[in-house]
Tab-separated table of N, CA and C in Angstrom:
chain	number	residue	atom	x	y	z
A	376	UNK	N	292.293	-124.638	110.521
A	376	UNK	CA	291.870	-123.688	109.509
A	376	UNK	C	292.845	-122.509	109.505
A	377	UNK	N	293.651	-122.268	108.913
A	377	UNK	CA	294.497	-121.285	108.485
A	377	UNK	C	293.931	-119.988	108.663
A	378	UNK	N	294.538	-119.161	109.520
A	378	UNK	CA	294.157	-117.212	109.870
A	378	UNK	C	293.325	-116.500	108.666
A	379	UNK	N	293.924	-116.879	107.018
A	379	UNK	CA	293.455	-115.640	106.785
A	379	UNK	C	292.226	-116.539	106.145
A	380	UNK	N	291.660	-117.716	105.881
A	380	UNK	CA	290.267	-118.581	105.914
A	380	UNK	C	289.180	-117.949	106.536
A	381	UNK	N	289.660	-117.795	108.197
A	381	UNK	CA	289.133	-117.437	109.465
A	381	UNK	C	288.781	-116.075	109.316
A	382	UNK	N	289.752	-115.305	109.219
A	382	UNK	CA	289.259	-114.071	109.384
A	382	UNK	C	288.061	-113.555	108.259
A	383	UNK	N	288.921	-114.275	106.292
A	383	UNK	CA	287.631	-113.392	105.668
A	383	UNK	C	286.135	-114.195	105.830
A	384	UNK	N	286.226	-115.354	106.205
A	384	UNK	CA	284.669	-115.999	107.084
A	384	UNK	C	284.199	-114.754	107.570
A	385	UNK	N	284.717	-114.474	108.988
A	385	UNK	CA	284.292	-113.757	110.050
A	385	UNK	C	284.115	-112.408	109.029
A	386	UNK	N	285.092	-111.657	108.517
A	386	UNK	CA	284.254	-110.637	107.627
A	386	UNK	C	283.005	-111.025	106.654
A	387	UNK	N	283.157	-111.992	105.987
A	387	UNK	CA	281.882	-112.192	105.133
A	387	UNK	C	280.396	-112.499	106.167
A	388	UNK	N	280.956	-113.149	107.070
A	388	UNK	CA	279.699	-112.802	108.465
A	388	UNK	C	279.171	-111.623	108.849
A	389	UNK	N	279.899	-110.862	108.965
A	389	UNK	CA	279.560	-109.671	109.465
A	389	UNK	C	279.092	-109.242	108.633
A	390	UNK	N	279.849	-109.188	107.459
A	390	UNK	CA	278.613	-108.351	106.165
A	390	UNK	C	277.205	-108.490	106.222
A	391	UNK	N	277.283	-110.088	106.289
A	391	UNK	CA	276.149	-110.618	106.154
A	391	UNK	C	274.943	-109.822	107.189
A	392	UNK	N	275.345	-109.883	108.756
A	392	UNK	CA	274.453	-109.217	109.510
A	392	UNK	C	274.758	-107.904	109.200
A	393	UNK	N	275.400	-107.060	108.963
A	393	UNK	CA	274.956	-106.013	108.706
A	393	UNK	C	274.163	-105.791	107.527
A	394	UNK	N	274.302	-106.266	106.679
A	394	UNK	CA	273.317	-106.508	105.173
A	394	UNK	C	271.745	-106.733	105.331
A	395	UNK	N	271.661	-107.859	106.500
A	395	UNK	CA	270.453	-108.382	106.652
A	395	UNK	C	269.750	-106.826	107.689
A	396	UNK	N	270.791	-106.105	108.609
A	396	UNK	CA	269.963	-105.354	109.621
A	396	UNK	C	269.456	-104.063	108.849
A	397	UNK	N	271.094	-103.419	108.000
A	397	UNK	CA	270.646	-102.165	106.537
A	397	UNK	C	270.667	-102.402	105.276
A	398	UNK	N	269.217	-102.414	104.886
A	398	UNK	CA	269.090	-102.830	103.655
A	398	UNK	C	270.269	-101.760	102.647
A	399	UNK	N	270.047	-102.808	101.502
A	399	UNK	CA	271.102	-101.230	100.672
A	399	UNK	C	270.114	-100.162	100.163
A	400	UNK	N	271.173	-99.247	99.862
A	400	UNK	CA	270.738	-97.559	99.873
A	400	UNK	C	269.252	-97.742	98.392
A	401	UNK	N	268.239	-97.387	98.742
A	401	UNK	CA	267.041	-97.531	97.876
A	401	UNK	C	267.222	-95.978	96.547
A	402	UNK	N	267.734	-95.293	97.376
A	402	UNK	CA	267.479	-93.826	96.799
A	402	UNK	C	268.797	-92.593	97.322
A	403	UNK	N	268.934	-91.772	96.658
A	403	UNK	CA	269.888	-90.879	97.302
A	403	UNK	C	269.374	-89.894	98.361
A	404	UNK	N	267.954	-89.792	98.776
A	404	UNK	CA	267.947	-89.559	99.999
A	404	UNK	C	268.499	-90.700	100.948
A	405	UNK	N	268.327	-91.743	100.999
A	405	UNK	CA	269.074	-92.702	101.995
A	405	UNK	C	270.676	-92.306	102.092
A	406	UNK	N	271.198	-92.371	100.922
A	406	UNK	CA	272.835	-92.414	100.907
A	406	UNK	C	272.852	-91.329	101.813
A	407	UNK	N	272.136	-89.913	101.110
A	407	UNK	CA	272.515	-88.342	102.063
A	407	UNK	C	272.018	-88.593	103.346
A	408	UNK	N	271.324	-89.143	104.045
A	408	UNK	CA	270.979	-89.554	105.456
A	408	UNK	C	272.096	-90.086	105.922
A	409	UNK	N	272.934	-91.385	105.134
A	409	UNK	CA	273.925	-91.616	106.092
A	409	UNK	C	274.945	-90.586	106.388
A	410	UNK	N	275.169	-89.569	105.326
A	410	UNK	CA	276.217	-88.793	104.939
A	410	UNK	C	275.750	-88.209	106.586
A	411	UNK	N	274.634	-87.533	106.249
A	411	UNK	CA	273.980	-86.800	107.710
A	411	UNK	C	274.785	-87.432	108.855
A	412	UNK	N	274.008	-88.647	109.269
A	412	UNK	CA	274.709	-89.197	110.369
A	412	UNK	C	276.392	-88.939	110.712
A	413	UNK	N	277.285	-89.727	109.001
A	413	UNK	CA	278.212	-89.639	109.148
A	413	UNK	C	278.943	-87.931	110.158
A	414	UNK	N	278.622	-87.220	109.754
A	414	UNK	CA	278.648	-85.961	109.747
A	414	UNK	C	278.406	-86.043	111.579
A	415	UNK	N	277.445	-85.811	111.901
A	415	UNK	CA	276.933	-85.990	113.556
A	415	UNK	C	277.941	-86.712	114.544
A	416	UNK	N	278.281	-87.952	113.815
A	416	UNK	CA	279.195	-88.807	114.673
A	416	UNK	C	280.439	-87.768	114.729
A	417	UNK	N	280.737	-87.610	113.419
A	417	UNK	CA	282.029	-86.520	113.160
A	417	UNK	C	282.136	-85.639	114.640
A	418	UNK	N	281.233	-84.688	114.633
A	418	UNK	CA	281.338	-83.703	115.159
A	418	UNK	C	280.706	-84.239	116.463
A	419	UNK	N	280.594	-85.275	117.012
A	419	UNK	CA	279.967	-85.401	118.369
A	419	UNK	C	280.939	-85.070	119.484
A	420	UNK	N	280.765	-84.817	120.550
A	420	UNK	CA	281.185	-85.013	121.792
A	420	UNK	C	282.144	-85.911	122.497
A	421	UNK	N	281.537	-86.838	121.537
A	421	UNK	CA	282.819	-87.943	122.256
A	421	UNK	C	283.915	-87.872	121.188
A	422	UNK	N	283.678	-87.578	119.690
A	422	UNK	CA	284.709	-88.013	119.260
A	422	UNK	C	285.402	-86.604	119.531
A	423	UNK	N	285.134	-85.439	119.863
A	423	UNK	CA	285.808	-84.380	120.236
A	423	UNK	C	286.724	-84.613	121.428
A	424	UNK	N	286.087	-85.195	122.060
A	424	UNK	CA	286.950	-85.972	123.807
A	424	UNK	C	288.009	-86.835	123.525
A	425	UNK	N	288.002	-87.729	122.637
A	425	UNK	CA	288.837	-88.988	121.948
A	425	UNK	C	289.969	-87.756	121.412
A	426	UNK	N	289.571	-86.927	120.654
A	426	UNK	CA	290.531	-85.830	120.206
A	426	UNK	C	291.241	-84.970	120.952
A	427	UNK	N	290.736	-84.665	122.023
A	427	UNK	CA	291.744	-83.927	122.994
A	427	UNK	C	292.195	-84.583	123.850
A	428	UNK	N	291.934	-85.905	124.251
A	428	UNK	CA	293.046	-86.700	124.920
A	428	UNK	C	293.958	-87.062	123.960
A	429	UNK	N	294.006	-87.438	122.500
A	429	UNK	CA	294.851	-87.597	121.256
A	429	UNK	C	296.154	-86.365	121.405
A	430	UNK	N	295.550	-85.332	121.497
A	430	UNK	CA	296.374	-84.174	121.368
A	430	UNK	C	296.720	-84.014	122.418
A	431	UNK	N	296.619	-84.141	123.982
A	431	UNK	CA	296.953	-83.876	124.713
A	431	UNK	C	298.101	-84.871	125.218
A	432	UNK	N	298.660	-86.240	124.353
A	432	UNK	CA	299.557	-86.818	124.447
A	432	UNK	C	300.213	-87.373	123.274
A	433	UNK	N	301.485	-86.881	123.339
A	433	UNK	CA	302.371	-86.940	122.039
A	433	UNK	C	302.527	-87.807	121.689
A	434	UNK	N	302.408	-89.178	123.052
A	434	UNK	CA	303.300	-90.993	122.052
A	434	UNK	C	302.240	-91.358	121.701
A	435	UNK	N	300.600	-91.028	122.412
A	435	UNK	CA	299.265	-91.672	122.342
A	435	UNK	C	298.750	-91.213	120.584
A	436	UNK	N	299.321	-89.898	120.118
A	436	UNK	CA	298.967	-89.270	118.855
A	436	UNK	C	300.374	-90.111	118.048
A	437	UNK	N	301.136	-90.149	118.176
A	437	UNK	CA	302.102	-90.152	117.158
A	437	UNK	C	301.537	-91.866	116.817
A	438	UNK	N	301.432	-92.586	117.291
A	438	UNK	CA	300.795	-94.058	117.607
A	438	UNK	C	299.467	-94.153	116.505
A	439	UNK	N	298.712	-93.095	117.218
A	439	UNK	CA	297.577	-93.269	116.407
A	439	UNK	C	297.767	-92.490	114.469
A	440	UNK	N	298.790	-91.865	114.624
A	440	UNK	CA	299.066	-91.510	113.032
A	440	UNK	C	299.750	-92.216	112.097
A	441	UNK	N	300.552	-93.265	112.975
A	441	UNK	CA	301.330	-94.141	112.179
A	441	UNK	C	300.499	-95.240	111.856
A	442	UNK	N	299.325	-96.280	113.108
A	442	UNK	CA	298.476	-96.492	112.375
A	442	UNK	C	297.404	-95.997	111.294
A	443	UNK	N	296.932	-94.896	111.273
A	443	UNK	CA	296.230	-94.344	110.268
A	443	UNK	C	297.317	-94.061	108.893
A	444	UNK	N	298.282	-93.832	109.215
A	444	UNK	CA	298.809	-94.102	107.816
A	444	UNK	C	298.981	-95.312	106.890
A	445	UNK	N	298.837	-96.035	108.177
A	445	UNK	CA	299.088	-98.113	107.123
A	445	UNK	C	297.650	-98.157	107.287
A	446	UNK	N	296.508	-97.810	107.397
A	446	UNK	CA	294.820	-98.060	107.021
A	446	UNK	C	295.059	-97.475	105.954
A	447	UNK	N	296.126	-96.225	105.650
A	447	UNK	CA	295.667	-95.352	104.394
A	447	UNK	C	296.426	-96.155	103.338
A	448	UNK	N	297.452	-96.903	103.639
A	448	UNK	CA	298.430	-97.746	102.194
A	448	UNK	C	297.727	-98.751	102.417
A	449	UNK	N	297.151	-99.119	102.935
A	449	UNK	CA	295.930	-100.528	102.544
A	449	UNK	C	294.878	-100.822	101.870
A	450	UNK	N	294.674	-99.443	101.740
A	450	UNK	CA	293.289	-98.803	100.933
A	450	UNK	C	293.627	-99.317	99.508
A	451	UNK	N	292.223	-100.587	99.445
A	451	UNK	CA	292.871	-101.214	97.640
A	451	UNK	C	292.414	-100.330	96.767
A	452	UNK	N	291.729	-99.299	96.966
A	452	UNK	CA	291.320	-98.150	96.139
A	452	UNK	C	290.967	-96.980	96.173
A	453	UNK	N	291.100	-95.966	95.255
A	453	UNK	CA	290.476	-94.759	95.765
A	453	UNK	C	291.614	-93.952	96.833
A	454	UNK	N	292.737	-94.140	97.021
A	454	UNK	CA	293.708	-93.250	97.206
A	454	UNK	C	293.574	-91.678	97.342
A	455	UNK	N	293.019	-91.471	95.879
A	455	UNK	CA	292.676	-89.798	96.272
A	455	UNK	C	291.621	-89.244	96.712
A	456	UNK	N	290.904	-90.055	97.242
A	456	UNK	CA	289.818	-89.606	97.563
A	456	UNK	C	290.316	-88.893	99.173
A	457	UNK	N	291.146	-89.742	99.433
A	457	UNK	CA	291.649	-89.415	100.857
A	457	UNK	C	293.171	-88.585	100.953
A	458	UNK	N	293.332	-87.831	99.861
A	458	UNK	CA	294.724	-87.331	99.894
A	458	UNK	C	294.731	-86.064	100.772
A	459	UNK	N	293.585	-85.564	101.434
A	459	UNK	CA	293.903	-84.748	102.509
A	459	UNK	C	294.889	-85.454	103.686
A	460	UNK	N	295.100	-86.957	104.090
A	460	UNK	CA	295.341	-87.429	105.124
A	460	UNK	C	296.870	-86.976	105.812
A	461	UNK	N	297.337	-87.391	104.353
A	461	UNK	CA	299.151	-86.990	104.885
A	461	UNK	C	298.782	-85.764	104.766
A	462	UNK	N	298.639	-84.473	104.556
A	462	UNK	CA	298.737	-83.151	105.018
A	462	UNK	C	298.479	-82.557	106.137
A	463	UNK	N	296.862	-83.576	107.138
A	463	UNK	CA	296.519	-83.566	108.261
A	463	UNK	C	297.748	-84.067	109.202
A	464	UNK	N	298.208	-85.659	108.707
A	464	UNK	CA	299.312	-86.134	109.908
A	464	UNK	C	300.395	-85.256	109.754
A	465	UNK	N	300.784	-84.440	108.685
A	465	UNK	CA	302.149	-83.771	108.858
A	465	UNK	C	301.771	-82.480	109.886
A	466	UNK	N	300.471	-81.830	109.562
A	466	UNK	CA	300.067	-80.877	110.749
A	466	UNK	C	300.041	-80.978	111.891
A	467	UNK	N	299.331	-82.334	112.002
A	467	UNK	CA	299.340	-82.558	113.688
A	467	UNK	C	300.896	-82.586	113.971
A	468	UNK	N	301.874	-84.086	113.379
A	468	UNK	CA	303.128	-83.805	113.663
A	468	UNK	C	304.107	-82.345	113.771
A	469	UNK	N	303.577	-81.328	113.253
A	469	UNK	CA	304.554	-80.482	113.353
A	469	UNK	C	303.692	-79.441	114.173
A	470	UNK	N	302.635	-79.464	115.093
A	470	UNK	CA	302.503	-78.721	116.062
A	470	UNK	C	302.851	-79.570	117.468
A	471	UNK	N	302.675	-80.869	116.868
A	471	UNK	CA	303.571	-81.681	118.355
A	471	UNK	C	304.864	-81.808	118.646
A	472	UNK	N	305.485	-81.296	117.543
A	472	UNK	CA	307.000	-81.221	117.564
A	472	UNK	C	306.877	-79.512	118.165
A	473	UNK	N	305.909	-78.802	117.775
A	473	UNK	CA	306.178	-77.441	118.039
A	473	UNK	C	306.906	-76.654	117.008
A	474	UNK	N	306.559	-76.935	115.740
A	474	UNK	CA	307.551	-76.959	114.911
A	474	UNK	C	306.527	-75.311	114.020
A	475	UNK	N	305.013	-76.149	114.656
A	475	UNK	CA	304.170	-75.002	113.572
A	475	UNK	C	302.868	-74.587	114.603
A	476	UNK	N	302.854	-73.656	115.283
A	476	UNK	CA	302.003	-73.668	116.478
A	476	UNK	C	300.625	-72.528	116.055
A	477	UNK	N	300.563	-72.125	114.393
A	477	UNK	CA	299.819	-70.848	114.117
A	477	UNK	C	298.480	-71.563	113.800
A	478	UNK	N	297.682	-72.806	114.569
A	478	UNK	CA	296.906	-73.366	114.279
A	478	UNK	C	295.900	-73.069	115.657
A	479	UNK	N	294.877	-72.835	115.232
A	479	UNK	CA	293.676	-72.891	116.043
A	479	UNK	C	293.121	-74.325	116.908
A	480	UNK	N	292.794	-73.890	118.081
A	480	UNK	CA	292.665	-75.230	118.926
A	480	UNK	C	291.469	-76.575	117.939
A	481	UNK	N	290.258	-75.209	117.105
A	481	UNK	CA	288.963	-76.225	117.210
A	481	UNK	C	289.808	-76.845	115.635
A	482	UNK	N	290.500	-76.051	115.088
A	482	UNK	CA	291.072	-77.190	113.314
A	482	UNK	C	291.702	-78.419	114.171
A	483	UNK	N	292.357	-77.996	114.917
A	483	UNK	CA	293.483	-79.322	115.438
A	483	UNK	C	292.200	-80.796	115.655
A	484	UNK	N	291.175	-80.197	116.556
A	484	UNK	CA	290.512	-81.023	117.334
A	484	UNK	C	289.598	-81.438	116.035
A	485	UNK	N	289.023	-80.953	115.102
A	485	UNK	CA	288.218	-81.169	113.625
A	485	UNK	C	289.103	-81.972	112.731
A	486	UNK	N	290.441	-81.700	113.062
A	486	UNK	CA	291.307	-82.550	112.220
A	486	UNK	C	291.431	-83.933	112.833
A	487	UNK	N	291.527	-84.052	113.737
A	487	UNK	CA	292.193	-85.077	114.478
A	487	UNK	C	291.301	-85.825	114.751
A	488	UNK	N	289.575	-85.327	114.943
A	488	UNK	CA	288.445	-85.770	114.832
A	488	UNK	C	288.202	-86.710	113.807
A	489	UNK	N	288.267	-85.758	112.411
A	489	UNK	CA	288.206	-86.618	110.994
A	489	UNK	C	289.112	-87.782	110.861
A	490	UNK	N	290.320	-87.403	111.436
A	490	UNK	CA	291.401	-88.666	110.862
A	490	UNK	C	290.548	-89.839	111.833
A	491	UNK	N	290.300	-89.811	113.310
A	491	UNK	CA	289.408	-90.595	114.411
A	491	UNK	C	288.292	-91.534	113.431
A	492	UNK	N	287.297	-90.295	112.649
A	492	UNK	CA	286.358	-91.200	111.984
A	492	UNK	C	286.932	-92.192	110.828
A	493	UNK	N	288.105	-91.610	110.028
A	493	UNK	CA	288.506	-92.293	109.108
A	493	UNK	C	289.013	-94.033	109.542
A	494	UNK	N	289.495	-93.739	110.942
A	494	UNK	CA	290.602	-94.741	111.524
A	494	UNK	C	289.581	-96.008	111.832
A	495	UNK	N	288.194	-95.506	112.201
A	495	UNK	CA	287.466	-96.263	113.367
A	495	UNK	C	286.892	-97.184	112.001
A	496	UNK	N	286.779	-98.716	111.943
A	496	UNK	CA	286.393	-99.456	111.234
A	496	UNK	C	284.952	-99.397	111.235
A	497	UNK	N	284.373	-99.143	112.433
A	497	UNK	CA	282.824	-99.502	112.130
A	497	UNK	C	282.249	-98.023	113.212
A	498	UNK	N	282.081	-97.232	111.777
A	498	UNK	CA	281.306	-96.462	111.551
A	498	UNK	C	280.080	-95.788	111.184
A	499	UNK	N	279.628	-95.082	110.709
A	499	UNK	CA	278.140	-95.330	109.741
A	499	UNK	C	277.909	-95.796	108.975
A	500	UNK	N	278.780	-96.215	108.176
A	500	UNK	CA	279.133	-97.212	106.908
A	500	UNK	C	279.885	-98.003	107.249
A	501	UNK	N	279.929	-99.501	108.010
A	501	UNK	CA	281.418	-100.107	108.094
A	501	UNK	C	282.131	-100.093	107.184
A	502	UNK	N	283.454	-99.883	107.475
A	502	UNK	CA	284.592	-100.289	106.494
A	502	UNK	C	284.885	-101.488	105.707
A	503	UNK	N	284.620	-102.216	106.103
A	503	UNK	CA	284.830	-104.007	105.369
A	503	UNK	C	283.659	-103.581	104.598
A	504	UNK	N	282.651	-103.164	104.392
A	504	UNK	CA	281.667	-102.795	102.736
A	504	UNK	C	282.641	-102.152	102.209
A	505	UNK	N	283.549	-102.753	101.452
A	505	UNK	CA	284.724	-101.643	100.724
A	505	UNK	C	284.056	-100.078	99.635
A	506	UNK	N	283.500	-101.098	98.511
A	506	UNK	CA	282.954	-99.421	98.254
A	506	UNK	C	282.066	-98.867	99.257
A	507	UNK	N	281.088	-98.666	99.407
A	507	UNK	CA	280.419	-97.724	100.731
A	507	UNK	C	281.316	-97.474	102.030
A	508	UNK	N	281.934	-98.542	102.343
A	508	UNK	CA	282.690	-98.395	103.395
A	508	UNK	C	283.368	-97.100	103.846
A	509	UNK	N	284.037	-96.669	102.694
A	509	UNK	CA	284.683	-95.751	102.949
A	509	UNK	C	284.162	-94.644	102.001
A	510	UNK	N	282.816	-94.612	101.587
A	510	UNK	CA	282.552	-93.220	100.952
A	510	UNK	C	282.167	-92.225	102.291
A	511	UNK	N	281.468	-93.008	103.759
A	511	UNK	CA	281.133	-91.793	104.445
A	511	UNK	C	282.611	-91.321	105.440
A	512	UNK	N	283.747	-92.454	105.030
A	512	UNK	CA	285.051	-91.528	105.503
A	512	UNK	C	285.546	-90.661	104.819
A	513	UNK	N	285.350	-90.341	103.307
A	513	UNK	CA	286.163	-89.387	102.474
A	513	UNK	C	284.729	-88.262	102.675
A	514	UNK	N	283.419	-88.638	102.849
A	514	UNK	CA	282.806	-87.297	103.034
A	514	UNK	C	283.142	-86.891	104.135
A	515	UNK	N	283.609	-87.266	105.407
A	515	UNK	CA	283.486	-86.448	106.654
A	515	UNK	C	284.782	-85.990	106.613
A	516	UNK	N	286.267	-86.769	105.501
A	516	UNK	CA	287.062	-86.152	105.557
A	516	UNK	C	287.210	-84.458	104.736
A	517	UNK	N	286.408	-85.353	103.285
A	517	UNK	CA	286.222	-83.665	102.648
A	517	UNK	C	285.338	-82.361	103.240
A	518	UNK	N	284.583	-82.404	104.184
A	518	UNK	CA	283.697	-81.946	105.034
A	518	UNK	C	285.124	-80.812	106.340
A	519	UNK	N	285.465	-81.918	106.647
A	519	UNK	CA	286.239	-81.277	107.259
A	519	UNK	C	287.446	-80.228	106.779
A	520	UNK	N	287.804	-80.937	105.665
A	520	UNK	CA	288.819	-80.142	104.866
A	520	UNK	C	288.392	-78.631	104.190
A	521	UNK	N	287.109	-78.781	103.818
A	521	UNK	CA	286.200	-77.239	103.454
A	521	UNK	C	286.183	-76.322	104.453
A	522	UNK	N	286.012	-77.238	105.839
A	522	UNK	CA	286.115	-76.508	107.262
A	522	UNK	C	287.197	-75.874	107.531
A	523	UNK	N	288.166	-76.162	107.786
A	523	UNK	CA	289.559	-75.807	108.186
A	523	UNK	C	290.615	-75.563	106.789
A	524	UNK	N	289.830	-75.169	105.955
A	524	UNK	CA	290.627	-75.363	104.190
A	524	UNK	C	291.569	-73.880	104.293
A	525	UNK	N	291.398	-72.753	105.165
A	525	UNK	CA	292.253	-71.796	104.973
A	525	UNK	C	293.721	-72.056	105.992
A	526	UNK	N	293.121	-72.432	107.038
A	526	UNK	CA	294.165	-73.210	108.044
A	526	UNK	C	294.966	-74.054	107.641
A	527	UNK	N	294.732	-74.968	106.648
A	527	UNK	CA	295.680	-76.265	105.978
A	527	UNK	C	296.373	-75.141	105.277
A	528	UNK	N	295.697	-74.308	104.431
A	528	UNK	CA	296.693	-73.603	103.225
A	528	UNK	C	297.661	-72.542	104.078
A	529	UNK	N	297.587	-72.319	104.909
A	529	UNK	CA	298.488	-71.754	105.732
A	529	UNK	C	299.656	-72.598	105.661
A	530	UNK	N	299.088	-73.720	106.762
A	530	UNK	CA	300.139	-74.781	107.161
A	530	UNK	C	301.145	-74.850	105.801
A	531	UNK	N	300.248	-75.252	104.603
A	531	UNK	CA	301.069	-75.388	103.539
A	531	UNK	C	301.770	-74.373	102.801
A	532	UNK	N	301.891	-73.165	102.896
A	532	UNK	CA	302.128	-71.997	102.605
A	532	UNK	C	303.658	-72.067	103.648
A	533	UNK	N	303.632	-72.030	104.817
A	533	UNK	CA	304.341	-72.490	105.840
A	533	UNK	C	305.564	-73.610	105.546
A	534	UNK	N	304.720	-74.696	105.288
A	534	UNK	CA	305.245	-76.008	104.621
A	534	UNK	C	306.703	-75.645	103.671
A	535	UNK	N	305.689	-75.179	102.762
A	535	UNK	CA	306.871	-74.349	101.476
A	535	UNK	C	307.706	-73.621	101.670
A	536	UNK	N	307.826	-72.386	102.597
A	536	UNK	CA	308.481	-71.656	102.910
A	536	UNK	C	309.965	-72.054	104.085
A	537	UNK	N	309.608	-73.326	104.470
A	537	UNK	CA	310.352	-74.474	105.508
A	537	UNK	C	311.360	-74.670	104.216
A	538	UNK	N	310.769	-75.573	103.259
A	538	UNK	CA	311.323	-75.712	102.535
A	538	UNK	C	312.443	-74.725	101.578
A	539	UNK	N	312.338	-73.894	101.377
A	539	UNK	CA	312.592	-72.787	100.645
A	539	UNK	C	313.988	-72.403	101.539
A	540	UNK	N	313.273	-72.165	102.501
A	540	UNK	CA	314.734	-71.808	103.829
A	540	UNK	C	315.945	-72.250	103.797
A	541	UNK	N	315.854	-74.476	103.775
A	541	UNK	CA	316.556	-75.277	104.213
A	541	UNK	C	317.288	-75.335	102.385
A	542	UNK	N	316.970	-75.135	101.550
A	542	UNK	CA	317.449	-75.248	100.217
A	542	UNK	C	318.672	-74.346	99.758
């Protein structure tokens, strides 16, 4: 049986049990409950821990951004929903280069958090549910981005002015 037979089986399986264990969303209090959750996982403990060992090693982060960038060109849709992403990986990259260090410890760790939830396939919504899949990653990403939204515009303010220099 040929790999990619095998594999979308094994995804259409999994749907399946997850389908059979969460029914689909009845009402938009359900959807905003997962959002809730989504949100909780976001900001938990562990994924804060996952984030400062991330940041606390440069090949272990640079690794994990280059994969999150090919999850993000794989994405068969909905692109902008997630266009905070490259602005996050260029941040992290340019305080690991040391390039841009006027960033606060908890944005780094909220950032690096969000990209974590975006990356992780099975989340509050698995990812293989393509539409739902990834609506509770663009809320915990836009969530986060409201959070740290003066800090990015820095960075990018920054960004520009890099630019401006080298021209």
């Amino acid at each position: 049986m040929p790999l990619r037979v095998t594999i979308k089986k094994q995804l259409t399986d999994r749907l399946q049990q997850w389908s059979t264990i969460h029914k689909p969303f009845k009402n938009k209090k359900e959807l905003e409950e997962k959002f809730d959750q989504a949100i909780e996982s976001w900001n938990s403990s562990k994924t804060k821990q996952r984030a400062e060992n991330l940041l606390s090693d440069e090949g272990k982060l640079e690794h994990f951004l280059q994969n999150t960038e090919r999850k993000l060109a794989r994405l068969p849709f909905g692109v902008d929903k997630f266009a905070a992403i490259p602005c996050f990986i260029s941040l992290l990259r340019s305080f690991i280069k040391r390039e841009y260090t006027a960033i606060p410890k908890s944005t780094l760790l909220a950032i690096t958090g969000a990209l974590i939830y975006f990356f992780s396939p099975l989340d509050v919504l698995p990812d293989f549910l393509f539409g739902p899949g990834l609506l509770d990653d663009a809320f915990v990403l836009n969530a986060c981005l409201k959070l740290v939204k003066s800090d990015v515009d820095d960075f990018r303010n920054w960004q520009a002015s890099q630019r401006k220099m080298s021209e």
